[in-house]
mmCIF file of C-alpha atoms in Angstrom:
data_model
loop_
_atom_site.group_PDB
_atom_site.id
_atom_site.type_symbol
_atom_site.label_atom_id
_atom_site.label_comp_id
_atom_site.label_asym_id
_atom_site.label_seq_id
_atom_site.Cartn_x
_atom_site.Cartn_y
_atom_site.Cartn_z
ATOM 1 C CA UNK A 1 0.000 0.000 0.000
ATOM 2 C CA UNK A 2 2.880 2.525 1.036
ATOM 3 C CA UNK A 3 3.938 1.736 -2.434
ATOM 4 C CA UNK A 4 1.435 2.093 -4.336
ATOM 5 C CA UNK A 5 0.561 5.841 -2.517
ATOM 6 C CA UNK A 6 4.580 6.806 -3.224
ATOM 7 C CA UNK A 7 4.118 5.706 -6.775
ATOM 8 C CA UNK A 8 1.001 8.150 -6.964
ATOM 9 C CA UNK A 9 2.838 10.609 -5.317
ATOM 10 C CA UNK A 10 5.578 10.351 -7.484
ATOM 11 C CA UNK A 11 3.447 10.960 -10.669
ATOM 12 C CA UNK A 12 1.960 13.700 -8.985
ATOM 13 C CA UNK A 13 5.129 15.444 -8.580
ATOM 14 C CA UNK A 14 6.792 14.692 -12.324
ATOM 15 C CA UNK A 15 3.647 16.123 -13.589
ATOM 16 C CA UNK A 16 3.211 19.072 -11.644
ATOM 17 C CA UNK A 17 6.519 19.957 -12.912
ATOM 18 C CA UNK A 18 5.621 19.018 -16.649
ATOM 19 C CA UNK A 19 2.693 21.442 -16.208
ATOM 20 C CA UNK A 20 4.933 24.686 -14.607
ATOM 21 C CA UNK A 21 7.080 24.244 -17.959
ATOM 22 C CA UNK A 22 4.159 25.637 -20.516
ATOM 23 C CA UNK A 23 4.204 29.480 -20.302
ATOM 24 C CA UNK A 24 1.270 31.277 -18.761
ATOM 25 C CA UNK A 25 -0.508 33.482 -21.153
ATOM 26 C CA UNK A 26 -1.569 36.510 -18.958
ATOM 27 C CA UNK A 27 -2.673 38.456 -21.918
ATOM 28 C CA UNK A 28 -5.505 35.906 -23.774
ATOM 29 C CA UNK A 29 -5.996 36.699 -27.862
ATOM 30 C CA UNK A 30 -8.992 39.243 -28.227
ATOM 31 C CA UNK A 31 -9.950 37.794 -31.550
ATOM 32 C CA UNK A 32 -12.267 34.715 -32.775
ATOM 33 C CA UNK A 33 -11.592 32.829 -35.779
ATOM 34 C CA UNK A 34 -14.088 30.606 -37.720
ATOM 35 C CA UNK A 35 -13.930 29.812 -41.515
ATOM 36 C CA UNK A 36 -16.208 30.691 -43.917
ATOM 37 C CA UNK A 37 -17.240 28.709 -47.225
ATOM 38 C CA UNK A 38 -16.252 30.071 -50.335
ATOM 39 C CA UNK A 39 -18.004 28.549 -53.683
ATOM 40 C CA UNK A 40 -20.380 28.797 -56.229
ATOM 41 C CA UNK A 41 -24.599 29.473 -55.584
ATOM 42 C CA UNK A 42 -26.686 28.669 -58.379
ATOM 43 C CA UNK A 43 -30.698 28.000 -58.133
ATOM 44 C CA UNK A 44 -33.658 28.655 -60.018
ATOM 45 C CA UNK A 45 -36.588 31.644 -59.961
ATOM 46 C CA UNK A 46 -39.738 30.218 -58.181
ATOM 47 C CA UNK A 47 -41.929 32.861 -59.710
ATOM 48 C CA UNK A 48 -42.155 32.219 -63.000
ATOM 49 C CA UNK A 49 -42.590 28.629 -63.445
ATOM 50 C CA UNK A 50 -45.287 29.292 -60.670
ATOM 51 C CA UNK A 51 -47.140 32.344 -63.097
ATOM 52 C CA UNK A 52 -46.354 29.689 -65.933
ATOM 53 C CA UNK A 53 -48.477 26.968 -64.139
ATOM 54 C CA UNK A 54 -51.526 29.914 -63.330
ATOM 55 C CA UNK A 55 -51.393 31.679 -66.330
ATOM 56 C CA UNK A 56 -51.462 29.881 -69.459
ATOM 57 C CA UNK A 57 -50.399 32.837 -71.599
ATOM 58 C CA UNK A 58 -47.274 33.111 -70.073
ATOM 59 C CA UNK A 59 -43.904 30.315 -69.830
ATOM 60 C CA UNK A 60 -40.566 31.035 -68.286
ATOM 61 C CA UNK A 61 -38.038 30.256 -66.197
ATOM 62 C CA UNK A 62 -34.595 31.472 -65.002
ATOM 63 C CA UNK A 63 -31.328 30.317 -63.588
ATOM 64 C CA UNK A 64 -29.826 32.658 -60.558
ATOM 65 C CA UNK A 65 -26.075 32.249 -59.397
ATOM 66 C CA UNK A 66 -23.609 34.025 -57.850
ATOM 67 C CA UNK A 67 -19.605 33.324 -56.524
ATOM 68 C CA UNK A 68 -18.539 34.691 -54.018
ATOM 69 C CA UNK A 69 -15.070 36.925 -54.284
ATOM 70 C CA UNK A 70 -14.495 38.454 -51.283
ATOM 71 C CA UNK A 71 -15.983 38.812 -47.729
ATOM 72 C CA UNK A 72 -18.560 40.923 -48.869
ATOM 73 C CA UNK A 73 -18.580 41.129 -52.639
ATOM 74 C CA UNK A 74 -20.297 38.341 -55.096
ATOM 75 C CA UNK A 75 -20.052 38.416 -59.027
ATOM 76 C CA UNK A 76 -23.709 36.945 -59.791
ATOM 77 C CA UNK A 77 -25.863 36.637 -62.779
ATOM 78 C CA UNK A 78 -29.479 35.096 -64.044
ATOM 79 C CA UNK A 79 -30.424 33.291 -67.441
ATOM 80 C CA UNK A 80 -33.168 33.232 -68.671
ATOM 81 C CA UNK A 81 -36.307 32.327 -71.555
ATOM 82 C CA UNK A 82 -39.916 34.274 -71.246
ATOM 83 C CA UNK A 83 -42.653 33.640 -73.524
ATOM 84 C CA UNK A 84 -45.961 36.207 -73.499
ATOM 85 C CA UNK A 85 -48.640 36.352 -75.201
ATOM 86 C CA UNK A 86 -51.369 39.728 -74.442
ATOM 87 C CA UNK A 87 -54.827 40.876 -75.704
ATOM 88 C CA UNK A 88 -54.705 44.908 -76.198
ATOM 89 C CA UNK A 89 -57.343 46.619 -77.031
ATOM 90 C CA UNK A 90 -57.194 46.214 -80.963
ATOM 91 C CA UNK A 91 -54.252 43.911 -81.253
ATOM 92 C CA UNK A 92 -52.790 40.404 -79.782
ATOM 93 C CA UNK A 93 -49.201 39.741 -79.682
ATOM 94 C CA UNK A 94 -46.704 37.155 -77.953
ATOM 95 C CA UNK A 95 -43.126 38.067 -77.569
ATOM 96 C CA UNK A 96 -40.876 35.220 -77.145
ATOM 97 C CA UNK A 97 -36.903 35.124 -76.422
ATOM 98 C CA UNK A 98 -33.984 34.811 -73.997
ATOM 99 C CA UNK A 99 -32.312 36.996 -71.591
ATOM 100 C CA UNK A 100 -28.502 37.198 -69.971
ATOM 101 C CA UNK A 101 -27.859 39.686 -66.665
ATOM 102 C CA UNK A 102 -24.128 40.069 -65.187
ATOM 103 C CA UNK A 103 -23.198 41.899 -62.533
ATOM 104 C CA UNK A 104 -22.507 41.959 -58.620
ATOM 105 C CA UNK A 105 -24.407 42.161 -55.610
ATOM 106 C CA UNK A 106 -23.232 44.013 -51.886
ATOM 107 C CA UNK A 107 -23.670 41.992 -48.326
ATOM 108 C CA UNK A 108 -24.828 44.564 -46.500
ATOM 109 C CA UNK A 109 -25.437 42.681 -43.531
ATOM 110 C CA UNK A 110 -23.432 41.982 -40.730
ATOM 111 C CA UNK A 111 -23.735 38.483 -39.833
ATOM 112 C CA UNK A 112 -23.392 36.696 -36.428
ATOM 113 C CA UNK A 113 -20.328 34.016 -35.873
ATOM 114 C CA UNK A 114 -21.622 30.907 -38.297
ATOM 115 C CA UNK A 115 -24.476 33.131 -40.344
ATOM 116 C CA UNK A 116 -24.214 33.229 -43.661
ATOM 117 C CA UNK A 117 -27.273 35.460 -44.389
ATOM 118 C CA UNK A 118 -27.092 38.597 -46.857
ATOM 119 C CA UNK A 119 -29.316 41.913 -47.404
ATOM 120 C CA UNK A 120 -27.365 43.029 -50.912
ATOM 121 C CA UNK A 121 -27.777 45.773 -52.945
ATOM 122 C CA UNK A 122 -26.097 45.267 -56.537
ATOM 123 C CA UNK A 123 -26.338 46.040 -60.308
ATOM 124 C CA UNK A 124 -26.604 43.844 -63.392
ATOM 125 C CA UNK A 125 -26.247 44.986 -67.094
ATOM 126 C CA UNK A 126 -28.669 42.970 -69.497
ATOM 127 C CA UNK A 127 -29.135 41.933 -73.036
ATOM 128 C CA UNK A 128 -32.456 40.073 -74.206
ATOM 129 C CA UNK A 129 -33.069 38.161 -77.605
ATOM 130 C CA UNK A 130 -36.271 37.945 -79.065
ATOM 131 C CA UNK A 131 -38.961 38.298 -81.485
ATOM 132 C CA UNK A 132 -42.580 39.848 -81.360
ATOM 133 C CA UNK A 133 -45.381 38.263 -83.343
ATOM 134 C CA UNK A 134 -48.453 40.150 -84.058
ATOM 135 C CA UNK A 135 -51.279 37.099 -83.861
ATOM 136 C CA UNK A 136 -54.601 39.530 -85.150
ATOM 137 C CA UNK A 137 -55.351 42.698 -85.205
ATOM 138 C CA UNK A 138 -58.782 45.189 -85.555
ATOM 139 C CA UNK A 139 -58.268 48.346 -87.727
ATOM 140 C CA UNK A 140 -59.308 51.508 -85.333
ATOM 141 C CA UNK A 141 -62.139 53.621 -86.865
ATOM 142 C CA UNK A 142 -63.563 56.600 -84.907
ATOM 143 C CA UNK A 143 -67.114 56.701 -87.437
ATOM 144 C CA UNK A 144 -68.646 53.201 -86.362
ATOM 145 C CA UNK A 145 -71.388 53.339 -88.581
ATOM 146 C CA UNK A 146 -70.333 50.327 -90.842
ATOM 147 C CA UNK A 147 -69.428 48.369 -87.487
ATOM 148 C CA UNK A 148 -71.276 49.367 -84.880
ATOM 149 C CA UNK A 149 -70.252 46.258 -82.836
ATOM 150 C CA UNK A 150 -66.411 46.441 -83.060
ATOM 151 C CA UNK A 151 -63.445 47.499 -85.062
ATOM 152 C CA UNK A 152 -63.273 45.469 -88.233
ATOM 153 C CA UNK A 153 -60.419 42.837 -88.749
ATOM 154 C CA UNK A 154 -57.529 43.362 -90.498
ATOM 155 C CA UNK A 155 -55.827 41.163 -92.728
ATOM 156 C CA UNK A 156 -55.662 37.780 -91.906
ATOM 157 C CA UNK A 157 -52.407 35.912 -90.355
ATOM 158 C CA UNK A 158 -50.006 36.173 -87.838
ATOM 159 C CA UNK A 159 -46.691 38.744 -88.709
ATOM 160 C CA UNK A 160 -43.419 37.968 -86.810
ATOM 161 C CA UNK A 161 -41.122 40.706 -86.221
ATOM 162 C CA UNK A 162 -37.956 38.485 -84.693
ATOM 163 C CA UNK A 163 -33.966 39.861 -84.955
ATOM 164 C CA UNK A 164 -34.503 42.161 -82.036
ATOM 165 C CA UNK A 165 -32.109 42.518 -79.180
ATOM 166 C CA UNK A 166 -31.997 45.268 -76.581
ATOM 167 C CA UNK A 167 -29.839 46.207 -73.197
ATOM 168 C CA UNK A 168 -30.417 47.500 -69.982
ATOM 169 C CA UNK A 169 -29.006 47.881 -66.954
ATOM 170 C CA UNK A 170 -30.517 47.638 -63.117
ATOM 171 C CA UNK A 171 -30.047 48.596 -60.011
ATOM 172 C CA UNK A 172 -31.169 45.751 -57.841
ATOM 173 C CA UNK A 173 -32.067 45.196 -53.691
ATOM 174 C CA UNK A 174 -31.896 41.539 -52.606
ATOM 175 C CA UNK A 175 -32.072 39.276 -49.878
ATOM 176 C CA UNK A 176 -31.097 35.675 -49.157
ATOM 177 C CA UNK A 177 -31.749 33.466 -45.304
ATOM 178 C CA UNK A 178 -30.087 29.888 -45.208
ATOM 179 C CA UNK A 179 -32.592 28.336 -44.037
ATOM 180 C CA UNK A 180 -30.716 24.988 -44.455
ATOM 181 C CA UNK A 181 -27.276 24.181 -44.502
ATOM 182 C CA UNK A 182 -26.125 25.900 -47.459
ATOM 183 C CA UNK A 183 -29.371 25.795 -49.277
ATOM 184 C CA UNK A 184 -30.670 29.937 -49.320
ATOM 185 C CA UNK A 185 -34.284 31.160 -49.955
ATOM 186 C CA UNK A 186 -34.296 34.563 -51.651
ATOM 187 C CA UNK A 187 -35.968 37.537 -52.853
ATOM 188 C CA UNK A 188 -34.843 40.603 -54.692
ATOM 189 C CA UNK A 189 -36.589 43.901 -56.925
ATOM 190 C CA UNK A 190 -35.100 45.248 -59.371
ATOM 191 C CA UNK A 191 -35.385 49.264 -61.175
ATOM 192 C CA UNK A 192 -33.827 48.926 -64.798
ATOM 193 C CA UNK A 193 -34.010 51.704 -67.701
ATOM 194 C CA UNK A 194 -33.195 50.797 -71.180
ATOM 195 C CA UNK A 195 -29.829 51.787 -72.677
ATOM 196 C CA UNK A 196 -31.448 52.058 -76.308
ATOM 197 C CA UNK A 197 -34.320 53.322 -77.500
ATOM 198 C CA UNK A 198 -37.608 50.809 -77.150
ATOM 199 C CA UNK A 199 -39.350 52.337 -80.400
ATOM 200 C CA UNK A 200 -39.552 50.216 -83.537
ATOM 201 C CA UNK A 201 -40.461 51.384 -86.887
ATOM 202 C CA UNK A 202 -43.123 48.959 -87.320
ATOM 203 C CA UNK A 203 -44.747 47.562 -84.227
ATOM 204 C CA UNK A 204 -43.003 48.553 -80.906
ATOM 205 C CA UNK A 205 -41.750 46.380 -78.134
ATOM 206 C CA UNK A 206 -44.483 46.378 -75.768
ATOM 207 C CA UNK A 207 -43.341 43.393 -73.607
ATOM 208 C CA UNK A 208 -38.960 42.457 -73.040
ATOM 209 C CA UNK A 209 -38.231 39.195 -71.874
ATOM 210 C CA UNK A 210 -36.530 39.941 -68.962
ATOM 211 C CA UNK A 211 -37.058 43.641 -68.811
ATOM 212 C CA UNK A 212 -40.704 43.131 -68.001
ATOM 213 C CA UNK A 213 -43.262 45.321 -69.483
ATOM 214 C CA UNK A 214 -42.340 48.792 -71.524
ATOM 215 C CA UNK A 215 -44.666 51.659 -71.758
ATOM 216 C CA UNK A 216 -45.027 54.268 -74.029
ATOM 217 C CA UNK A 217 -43.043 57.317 -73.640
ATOM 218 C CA UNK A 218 -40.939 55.573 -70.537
ATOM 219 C CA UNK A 219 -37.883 53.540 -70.977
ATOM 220 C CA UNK A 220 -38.108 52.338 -66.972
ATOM 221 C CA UNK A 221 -39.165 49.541 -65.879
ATOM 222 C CA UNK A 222 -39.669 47.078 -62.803
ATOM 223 C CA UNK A 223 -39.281 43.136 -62.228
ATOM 224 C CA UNK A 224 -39.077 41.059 -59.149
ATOM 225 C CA UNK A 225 -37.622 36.976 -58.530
ATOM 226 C CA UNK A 226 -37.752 34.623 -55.912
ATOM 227 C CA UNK A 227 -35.000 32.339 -55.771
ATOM 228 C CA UNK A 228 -34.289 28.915 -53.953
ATOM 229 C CA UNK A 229 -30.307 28.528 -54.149
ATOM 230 C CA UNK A 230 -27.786 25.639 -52.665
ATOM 231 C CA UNK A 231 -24.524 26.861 -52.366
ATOM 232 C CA UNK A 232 -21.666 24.555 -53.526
ATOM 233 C CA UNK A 233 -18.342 25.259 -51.136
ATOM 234 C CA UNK A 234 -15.364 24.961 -52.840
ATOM 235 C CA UNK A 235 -13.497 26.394 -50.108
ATOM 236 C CA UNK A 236 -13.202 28.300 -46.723
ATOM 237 C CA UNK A 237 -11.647 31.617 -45.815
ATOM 238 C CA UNK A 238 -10.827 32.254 -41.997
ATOM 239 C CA UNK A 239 -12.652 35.315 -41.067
ATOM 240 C CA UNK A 240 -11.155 37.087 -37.522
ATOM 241 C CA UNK A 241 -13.703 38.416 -35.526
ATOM 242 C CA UNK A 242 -12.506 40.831 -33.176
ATOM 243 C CA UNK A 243 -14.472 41.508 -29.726
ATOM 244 C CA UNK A 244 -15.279 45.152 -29.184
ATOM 245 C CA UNK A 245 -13.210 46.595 -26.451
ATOM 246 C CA UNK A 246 -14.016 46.983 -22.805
ATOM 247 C CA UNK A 247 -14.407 50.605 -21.446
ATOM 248 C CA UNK A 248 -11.939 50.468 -18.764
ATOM 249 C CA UNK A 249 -13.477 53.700 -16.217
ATOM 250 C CA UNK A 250 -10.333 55.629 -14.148
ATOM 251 C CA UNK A 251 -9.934 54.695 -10.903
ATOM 252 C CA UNK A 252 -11.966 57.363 -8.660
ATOM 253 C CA UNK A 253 -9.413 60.056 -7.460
ATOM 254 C CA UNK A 254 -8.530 60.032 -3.772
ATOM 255 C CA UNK A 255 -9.156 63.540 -1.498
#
């Protein structure tokens, strides 16, 4: 027994000593450090293969991605194919084609340690690709008397204007929550204003794909997209956090 307690003393003692060898750090780091994924986000607008499935004049969908390049800075971008087809009040028309938007978005948003959440504000410049096709049309007439019921038809059979290609750019506001690890749900509006003219010499461009609608006399216009994203991490950055410093009061002076 008087062994076995010398033995444990004995350990006791070596490590003691071990333990006085490892410096003492009286002044502890101030900083946190966690890593944060780096990758590519791509996903797909929810709105408009939901309008597609409710509206039967109307298909479309768009890709949405971004990469991230720094802590707060993403290059992103959406693809896209919109097909519309509208009753005015003398004329129906579909406009059909595909649409390209590059630029980067702004995190805004200062996360907590381990969020990954964004509020962005960004820009995109825009091209679209498409063609307009006039389906039927009713000739105006402001004396009625030989069609006191309507306008009377024109000449039958659709006309397709196609070739036609115009740019914008937008400003845009966004938002994106993980609500899973590393898949995002998102939301963003966008302001654009065409960088050429919408006019055409025969029919105008009432409808962009992309662009949304155009109205006379205006070259603004306003579009919207909810997104569901997963990001794919392709690597991690270490991010230091530093703790805000304590407010260290003067001693109270002595009388």
């Amino acid at each position: 027994m008087s062994r076995f307690c010398t033995s444990i003393f004995f350990l006791l003692v070596v490590f003691m000593g071990y333990s006085q060898r490892k410096p003492i750090d009286l002044s502890p780091s101030d900083t946190l450090e966690y890593k944060q994924p780096y990758g590519l986000r791509v996903g797909i607008d929810l709105s408009r293969p939901l309008t597609s499935f409710l509206n039967e004049d109307y298909t479309g969908l768009e890709f949405v991605g971004d990469y991230r390049l720094s802590q707060k800075l993403y290059v992103a971008a959406e693809l896209g194919n919109e097909k519309k087809t509208k009753q005015e009040d003398t004329y129906n028309f579909t406009t059909s084609g595909s649409y390209i938007k590059v630029g980067v978005d702004y995190n805004t948003y200062g996360n907590w340690y381990g969020e990954q959440n964004m509020i962005t504000i960004g820009g995109r410049y825009a091209i679209s690709s498409f063609s307009q096709t006039v389906n039927n049309y009713q000739i105006f007439q402001s004396d009625r008397y030989w069609s006191p019921d309507g306008f009377v038809d024109g000449s039958g059979g659709a006309r397709e204007f196609s070739g036609r290609s115009k740019s914008w750019i937008e400003a845009v506001v966004g938002i994106k929550m993980e609500i899973f690890k590393n898949l995002y749900l998102g939301g963003s509006v966008r302001m654009g204003i065409l960088v050429s003219d919408p006019k055409e010499e025969e029919f105008w461009n009432l409808f962009i794909p992309g662009f949304n609608k155009v109205t006379d006399g205006s070259r603004f216009g306003v579009g919207y997209n909810y997104s569901i994203t997963y990001l794919v991490p392709l690597y991690k950055k270490t991010k230091k956090v530093e703790k805000p410093e304590e407010n260290v009061e003067d001693p109270p002076e002595q009388e």
